[in-house]
PDB file of C-alpha atoms in Angstrom:
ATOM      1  CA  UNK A  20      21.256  -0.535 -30.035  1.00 97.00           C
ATOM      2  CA  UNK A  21      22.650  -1.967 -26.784  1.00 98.00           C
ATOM      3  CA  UNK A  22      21.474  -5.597 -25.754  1.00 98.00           C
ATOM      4  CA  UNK A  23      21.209  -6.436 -22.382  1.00 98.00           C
ATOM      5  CA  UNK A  24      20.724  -9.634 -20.373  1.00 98.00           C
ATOM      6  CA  UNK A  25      19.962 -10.710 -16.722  1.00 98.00           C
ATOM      7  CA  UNK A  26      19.894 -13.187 -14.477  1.00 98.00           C
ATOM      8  CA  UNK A  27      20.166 -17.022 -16.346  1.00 97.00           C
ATOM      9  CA  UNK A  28      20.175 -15.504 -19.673  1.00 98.00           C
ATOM     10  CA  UNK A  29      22.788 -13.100 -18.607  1.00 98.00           C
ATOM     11  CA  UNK A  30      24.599 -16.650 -18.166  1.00 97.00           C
ATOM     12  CA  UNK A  31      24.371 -18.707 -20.769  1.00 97.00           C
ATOM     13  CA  UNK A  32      25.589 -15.957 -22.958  1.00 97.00           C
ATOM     14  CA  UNK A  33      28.256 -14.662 -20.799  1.00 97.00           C
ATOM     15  CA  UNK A  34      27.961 -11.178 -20.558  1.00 97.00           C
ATOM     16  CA  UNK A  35      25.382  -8.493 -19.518  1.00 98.00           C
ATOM     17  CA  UNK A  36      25.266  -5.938 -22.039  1.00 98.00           C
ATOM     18  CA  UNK A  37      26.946  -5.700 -25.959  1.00 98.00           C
ATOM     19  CA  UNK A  38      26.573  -3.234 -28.886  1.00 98.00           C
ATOM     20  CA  UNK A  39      24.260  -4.758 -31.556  1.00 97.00           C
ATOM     21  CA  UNK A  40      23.901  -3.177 -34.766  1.00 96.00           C
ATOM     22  CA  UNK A  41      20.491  -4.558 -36.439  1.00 95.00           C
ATOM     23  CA  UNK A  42      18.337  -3.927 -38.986  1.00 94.00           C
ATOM     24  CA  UNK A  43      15.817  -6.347 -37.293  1.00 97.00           C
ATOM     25  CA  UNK A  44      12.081  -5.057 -37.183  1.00 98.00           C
ATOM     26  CA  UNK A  45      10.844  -6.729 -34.668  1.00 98.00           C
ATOM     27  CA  UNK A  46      12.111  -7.897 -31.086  1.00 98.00           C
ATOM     28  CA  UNK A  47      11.138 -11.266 -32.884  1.00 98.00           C
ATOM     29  CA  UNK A  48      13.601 -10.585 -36.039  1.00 98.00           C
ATOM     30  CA  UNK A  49      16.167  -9.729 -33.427  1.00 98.00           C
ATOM     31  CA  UNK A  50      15.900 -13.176 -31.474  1.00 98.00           C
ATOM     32  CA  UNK A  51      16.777 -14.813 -34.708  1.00 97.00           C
ATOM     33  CA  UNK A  52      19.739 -13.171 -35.952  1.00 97.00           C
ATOM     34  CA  UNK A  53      21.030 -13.497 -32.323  1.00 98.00           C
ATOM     35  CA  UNK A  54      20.393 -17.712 -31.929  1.00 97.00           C
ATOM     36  CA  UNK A  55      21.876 -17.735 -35.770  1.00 96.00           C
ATOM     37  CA  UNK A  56      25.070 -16.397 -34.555  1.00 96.00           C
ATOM     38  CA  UNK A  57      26.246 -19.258 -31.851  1.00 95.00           C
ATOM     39  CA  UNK A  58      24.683 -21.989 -29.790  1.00 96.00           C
ATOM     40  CA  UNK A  59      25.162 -20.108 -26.346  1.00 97.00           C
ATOM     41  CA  UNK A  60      22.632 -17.713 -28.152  1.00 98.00           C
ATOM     42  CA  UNK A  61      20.301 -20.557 -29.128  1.00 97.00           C
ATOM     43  CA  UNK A  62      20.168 -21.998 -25.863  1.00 96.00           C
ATOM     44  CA  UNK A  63      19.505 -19.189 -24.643  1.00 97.00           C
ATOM     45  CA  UNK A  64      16.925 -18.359 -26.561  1.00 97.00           C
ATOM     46  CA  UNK A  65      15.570 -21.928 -27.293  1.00 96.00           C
ATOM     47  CA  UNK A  66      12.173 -21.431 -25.019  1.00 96.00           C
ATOM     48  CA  UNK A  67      10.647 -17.967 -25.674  1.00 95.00           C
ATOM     49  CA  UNK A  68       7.547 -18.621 -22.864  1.00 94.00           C
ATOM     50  CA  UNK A  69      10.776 -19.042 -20.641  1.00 95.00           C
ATOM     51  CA  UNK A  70      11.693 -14.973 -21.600  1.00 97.00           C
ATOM     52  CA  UNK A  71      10.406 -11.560 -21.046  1.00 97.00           C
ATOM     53  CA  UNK A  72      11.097  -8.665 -23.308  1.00 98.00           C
ATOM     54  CA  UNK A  73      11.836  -4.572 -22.201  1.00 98.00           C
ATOM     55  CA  UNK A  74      11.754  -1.820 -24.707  1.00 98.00           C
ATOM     56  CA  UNK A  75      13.520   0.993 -23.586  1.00 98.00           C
ATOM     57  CA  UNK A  76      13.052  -0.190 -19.958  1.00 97.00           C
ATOM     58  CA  UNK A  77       9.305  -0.727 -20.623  1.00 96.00           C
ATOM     59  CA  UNK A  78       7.835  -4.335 -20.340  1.00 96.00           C
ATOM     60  CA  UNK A  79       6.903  -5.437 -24.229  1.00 97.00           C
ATOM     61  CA  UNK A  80       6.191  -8.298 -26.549  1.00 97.00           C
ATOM     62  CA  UNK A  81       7.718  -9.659 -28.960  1.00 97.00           C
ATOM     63  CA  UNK A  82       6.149  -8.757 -31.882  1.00 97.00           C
ATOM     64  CA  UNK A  83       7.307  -5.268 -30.580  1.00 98.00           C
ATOM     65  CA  UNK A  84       8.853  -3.087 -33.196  1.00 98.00           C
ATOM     66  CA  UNK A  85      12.697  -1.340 -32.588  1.00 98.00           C
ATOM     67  CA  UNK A  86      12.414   1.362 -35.202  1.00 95.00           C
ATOM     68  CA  UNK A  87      13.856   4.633 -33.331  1.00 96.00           C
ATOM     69  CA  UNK A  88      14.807   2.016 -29.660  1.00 97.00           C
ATOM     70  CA  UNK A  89      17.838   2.205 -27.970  1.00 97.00           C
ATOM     71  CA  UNK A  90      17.874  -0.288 -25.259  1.00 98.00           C
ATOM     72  CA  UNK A  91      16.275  -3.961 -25.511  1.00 98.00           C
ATOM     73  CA  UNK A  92      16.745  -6.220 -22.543  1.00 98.00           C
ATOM     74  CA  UNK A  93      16.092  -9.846 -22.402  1.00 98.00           C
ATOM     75  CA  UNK A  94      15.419 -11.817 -18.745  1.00 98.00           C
ATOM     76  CA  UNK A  95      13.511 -14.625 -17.115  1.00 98.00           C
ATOM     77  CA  UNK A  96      10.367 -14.075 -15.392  1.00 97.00           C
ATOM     78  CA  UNK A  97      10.594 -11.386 -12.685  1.00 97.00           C
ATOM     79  CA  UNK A  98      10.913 -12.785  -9.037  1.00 96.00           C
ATOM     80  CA  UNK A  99      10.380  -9.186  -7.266  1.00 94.00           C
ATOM     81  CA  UNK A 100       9.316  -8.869  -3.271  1.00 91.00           C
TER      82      UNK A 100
ATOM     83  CA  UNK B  30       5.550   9.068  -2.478  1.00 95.00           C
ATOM     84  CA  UNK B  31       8.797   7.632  -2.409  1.00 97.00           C
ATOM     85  CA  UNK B  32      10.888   5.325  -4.173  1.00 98.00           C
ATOM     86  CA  UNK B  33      13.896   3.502  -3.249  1.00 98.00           C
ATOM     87  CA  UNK B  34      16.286   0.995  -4.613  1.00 98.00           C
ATOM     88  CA  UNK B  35      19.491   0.468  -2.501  1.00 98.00           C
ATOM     89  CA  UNK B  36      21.866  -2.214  -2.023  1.00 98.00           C
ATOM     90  CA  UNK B  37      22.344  -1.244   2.032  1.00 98.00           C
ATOM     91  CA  UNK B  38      20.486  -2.660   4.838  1.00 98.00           C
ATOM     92  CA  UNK B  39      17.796   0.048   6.064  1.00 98.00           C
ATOM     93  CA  UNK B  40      16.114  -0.022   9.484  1.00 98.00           C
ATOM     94  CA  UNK B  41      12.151  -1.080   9.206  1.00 98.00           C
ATOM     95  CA  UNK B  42      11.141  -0.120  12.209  1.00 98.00           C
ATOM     96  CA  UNK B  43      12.708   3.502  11.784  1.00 98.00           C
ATOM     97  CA  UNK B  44      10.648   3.987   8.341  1.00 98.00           C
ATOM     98  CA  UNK B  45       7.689   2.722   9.940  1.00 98.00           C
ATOM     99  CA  UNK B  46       7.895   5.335  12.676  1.00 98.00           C
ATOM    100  CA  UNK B  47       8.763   8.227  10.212  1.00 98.00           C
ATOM    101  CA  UNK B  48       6.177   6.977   7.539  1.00 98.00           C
ATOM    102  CA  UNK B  49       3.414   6.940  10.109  1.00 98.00           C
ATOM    103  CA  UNK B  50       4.248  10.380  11.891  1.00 98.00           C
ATOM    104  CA  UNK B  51       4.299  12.637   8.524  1.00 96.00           C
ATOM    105  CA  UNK B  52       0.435  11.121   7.911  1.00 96.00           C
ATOM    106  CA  UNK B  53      -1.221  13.995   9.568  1.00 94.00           C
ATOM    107  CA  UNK B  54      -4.641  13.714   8.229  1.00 93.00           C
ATOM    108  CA  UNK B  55      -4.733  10.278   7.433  1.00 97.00           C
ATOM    109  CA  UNK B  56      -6.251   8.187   9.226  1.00 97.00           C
ATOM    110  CA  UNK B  57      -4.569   4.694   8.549  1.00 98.00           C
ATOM    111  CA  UNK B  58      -0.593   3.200   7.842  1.00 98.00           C
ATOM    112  CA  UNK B  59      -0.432  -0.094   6.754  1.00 98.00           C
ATOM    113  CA  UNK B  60       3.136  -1.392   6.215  1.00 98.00           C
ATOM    114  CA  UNK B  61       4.975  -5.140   5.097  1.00 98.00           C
ATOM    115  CA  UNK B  62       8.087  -5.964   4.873  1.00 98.00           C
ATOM    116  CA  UNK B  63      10.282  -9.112   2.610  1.00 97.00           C
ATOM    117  CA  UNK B  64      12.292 -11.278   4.401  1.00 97.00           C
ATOM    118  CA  UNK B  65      15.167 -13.249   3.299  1.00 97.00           C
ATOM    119  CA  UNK B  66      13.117 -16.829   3.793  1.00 95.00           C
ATOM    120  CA  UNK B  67      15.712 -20.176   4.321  1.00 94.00           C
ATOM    121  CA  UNK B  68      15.532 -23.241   2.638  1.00 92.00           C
ATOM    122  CA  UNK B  69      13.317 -26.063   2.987  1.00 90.00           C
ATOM    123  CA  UNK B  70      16.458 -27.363   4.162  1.00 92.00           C
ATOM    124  CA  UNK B  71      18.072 -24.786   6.006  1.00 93.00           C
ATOM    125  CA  UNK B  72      20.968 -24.263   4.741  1.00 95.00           C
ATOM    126  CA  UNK B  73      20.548 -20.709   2.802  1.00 97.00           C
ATOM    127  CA  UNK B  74      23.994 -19.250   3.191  1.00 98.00           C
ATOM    128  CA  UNK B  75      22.501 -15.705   1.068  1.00 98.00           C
ATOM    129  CA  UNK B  76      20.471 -14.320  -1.347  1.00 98.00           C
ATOM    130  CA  UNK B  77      21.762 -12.819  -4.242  1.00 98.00           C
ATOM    131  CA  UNK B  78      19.301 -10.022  -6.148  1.00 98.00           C
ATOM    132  CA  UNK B  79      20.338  -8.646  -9.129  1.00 98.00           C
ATOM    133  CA  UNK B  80      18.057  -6.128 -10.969  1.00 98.00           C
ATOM    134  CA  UNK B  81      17.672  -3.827 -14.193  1.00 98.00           C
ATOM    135  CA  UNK B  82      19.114  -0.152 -12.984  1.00 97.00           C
ATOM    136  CA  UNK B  83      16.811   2.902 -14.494  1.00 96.00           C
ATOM    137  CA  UNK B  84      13.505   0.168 -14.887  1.00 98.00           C
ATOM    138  CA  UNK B  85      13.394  -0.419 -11.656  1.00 98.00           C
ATOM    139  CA  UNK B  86      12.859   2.858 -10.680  1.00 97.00           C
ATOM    140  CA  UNK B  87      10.674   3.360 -13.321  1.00 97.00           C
ATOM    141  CA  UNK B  88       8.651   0.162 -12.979  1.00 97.00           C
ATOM    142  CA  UNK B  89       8.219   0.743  -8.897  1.00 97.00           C
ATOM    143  CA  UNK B  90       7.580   4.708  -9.098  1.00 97.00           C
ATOM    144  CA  UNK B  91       4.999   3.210 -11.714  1.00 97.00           C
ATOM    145  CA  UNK B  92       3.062   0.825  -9.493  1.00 97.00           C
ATOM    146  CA  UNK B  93       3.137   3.230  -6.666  1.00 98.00           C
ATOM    147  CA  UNK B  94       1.604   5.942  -8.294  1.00 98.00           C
ATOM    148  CA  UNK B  95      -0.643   3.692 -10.124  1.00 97.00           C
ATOM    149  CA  UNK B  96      -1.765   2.679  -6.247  1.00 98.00           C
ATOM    150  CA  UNK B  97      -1.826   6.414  -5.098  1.00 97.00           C
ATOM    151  CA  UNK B  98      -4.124   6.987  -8.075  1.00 97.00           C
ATOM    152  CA  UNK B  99      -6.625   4.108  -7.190  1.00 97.00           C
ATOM    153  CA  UNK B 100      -7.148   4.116  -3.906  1.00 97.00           C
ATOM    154  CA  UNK B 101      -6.465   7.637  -2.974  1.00 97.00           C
ATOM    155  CA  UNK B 102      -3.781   7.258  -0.954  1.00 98.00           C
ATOM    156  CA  UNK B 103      -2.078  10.457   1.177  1.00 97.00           C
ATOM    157  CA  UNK B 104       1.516   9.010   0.717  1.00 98.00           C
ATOM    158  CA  UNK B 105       2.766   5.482  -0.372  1.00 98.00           C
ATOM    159  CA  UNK B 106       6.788   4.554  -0.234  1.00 98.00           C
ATOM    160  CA  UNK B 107       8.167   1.277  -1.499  1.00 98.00           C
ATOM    161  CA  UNK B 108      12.075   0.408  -0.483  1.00 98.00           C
ATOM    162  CA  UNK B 109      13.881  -2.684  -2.076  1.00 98.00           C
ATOM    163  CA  UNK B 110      17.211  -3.661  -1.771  1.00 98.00           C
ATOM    164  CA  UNK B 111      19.741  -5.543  -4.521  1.00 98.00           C
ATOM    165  CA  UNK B 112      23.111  -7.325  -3.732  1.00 98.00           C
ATOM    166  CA  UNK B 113      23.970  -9.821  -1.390  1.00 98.00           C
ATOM    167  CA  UNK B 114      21.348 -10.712   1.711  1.00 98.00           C
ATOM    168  CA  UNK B 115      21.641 -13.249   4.688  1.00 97.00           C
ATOM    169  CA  UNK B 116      18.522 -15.194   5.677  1.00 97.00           C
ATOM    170  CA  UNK B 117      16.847 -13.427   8.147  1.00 97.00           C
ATOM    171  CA  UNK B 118      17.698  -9.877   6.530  1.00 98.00           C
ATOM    172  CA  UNK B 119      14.682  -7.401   5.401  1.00 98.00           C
ATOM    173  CA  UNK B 120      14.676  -7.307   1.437  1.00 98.00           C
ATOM    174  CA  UNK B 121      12.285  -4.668   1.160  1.00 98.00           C
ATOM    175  CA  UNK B 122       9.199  -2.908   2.572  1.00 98.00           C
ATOM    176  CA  UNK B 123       6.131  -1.170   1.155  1.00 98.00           C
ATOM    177  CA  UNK B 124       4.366   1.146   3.147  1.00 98.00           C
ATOM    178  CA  UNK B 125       0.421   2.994   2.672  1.00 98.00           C
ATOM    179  CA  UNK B 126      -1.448   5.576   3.902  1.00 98.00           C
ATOM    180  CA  UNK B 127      -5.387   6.026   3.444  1.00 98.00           C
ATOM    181  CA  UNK B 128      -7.841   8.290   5.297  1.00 97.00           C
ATOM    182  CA  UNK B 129      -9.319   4.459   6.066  1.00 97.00           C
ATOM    183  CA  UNK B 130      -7.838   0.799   6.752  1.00 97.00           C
ATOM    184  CA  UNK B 131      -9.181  -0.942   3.650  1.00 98.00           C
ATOM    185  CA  UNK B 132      -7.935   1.349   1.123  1.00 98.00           C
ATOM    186  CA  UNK B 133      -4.420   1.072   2.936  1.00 98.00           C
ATOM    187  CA  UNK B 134      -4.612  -3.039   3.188  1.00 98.00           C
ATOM    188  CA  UNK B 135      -6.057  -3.264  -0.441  1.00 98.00           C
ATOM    189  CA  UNK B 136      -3.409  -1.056  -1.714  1.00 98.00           C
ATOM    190  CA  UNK B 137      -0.538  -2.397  -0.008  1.00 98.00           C
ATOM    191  CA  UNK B 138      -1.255  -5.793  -1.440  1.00 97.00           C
ATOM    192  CA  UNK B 139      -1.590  -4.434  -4.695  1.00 97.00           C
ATOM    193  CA  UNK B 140       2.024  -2.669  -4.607  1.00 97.00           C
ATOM    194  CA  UNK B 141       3.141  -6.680  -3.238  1.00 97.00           C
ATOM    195  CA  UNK B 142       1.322  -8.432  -6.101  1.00 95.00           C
ATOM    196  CA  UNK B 143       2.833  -6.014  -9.091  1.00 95.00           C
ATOM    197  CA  UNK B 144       6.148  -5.483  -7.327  1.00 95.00           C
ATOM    198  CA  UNK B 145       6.903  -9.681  -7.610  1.00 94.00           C
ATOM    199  CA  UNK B 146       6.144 -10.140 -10.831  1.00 92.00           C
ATOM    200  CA  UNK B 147       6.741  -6.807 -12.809  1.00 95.00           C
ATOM    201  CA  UNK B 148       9.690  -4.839 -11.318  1.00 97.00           C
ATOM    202  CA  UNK B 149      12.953  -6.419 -12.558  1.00 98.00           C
ATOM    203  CA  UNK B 150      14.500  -8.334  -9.579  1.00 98.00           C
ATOM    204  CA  UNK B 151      15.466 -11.407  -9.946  1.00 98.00           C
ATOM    205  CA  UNK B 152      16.602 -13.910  -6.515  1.00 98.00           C
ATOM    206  CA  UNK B 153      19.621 -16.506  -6.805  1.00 98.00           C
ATOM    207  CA  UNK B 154      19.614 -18.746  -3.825  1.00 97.00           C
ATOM    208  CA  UNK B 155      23.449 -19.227  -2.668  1.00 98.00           C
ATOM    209  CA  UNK B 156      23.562 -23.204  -1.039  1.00 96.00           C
ATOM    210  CA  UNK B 157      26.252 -25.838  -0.307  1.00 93.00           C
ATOM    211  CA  UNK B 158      24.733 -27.133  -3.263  1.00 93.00           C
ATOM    212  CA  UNK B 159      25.078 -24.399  -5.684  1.00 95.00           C
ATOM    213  CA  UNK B 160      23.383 -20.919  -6.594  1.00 96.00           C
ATOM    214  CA  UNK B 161      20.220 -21.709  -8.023  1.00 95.00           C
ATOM    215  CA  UNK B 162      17.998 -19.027  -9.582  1.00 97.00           C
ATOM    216  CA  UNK B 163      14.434 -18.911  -7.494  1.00 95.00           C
ATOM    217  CA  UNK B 164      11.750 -19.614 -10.104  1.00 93.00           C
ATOM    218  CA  UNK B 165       8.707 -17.463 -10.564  1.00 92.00           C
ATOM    219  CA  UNK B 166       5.662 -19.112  -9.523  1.00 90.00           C
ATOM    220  CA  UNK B 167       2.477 -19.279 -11.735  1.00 89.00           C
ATOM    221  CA  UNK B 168       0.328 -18.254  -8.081  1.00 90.00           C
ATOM    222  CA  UNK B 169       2.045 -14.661  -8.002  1.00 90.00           C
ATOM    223  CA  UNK B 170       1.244 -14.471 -12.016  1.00 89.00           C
ATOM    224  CA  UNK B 171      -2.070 -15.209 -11.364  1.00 89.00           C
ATOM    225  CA  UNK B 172      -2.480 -12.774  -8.213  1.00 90.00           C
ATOM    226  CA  UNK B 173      -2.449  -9.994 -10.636  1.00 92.00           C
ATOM    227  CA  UNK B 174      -5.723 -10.626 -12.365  1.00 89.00           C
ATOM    228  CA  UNK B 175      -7.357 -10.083  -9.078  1.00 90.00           C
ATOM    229  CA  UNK B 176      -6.742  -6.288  -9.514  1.00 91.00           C
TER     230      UNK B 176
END
């Protein structure tokens, strides 16, 4: 599926989008293979209040489940208007 | 209803005008626009938006219709711009239409209250000091469980 970031997270991990290939159930699972694999993941993912979660471009938790997604995107709180 | 998401400048007083005169049997236009606000210092040299392409769209053509829906609106149209901004520029505009004026007022603050905290933008501040990404506040979270 194709990761994306924005905004802060975006930065700490140094680039906007990559290619992951998971067999992670849960937007959850996912967050934990990705802060296993190097620290700029970690810190990025050290505070999950600090984080919100799209499914397929849809606003979701993280207990969501990726069977069948395409597209997961990870990004601070929104700061619209 | 109308959506747009556009990194160009767009003329607010030119939508207003065309938004109001296409409201033939309506009997009230409310419209707001989003300012690029400076510093508590002044010295904002820009403000940088960066924002999810494809849920954006989604998330705004979302809220509006969810508006449309609730308070019966004739027309609705929400524009928000990305990119680079100087203080002073117009980041975006929502505009309403209702046969009456509290439908249009309740509504339009409705489209302002999901459109902060659930449509993907997100605001860097560009200083002397540094870029500094502009925090979400806990009132605009809050102004949502009004509705």
């Amino acid at each position: 599926m194709d990761v994306l970031y924005f905004a802060w997270v975006r930065e700490r991990i140094g680039l906007p989008k990559e290619r992951v290939e998971t067999e992670a159930a849960t937007v959850a699972d996912l967050v934990e293979e990705l802060r296993a694999r190097e620290e700029r993941y970690a810190m990025a993912f050290a505070d999950l209040s600090a984080l919100r979660v799209a499914v397929d471009q849809e606003l979701a938790d993280f207990d969501a489940p990726l069977a069948g997604v395409r597209e997961v995107a990870f990004f601070p709180p929104m700061t619209g208007g | 209803m109308r959506v747009r998401v556009q990194e160009a400048a767009f003329d607010y007083g030119a939508e207003c005008g065309a938004f109001a005169a296409r409201q033939e049997g309506q009997g009230a236009v409310v419209t707001f626009a989003g300012i690029v606000r400076d510093t508590a210092q002044g010295d904002l040299q820009a403000m940088e938006i960066e924002h999810y392409p494809g849920m954006t769209e989604r998330a705004l053509a979302r809220i509006a219709e969810e508006a449309q829906t609730r308070w019966g609106l004739g027309d609705v149209l929400v524009i928000h711009r990305h990119g680079r901004l100087a203080p002073g520029e117009v980041i975006m505009m929502v505009a309403t239409a209702a046969p009456h004026r509290a439908s249009a007022f309740a509504a339009a603050e409705f489209l302002m209250d999901y459109l902060k905290s659930r449509a993907p933008f997100w605001k860097r501040e560009i200083t002397a000091r540094g870029a500094d990404w502009v925090a979400a506040r806990d009132e605009d979270e809050a102004a949502l469980g009004r509705w």
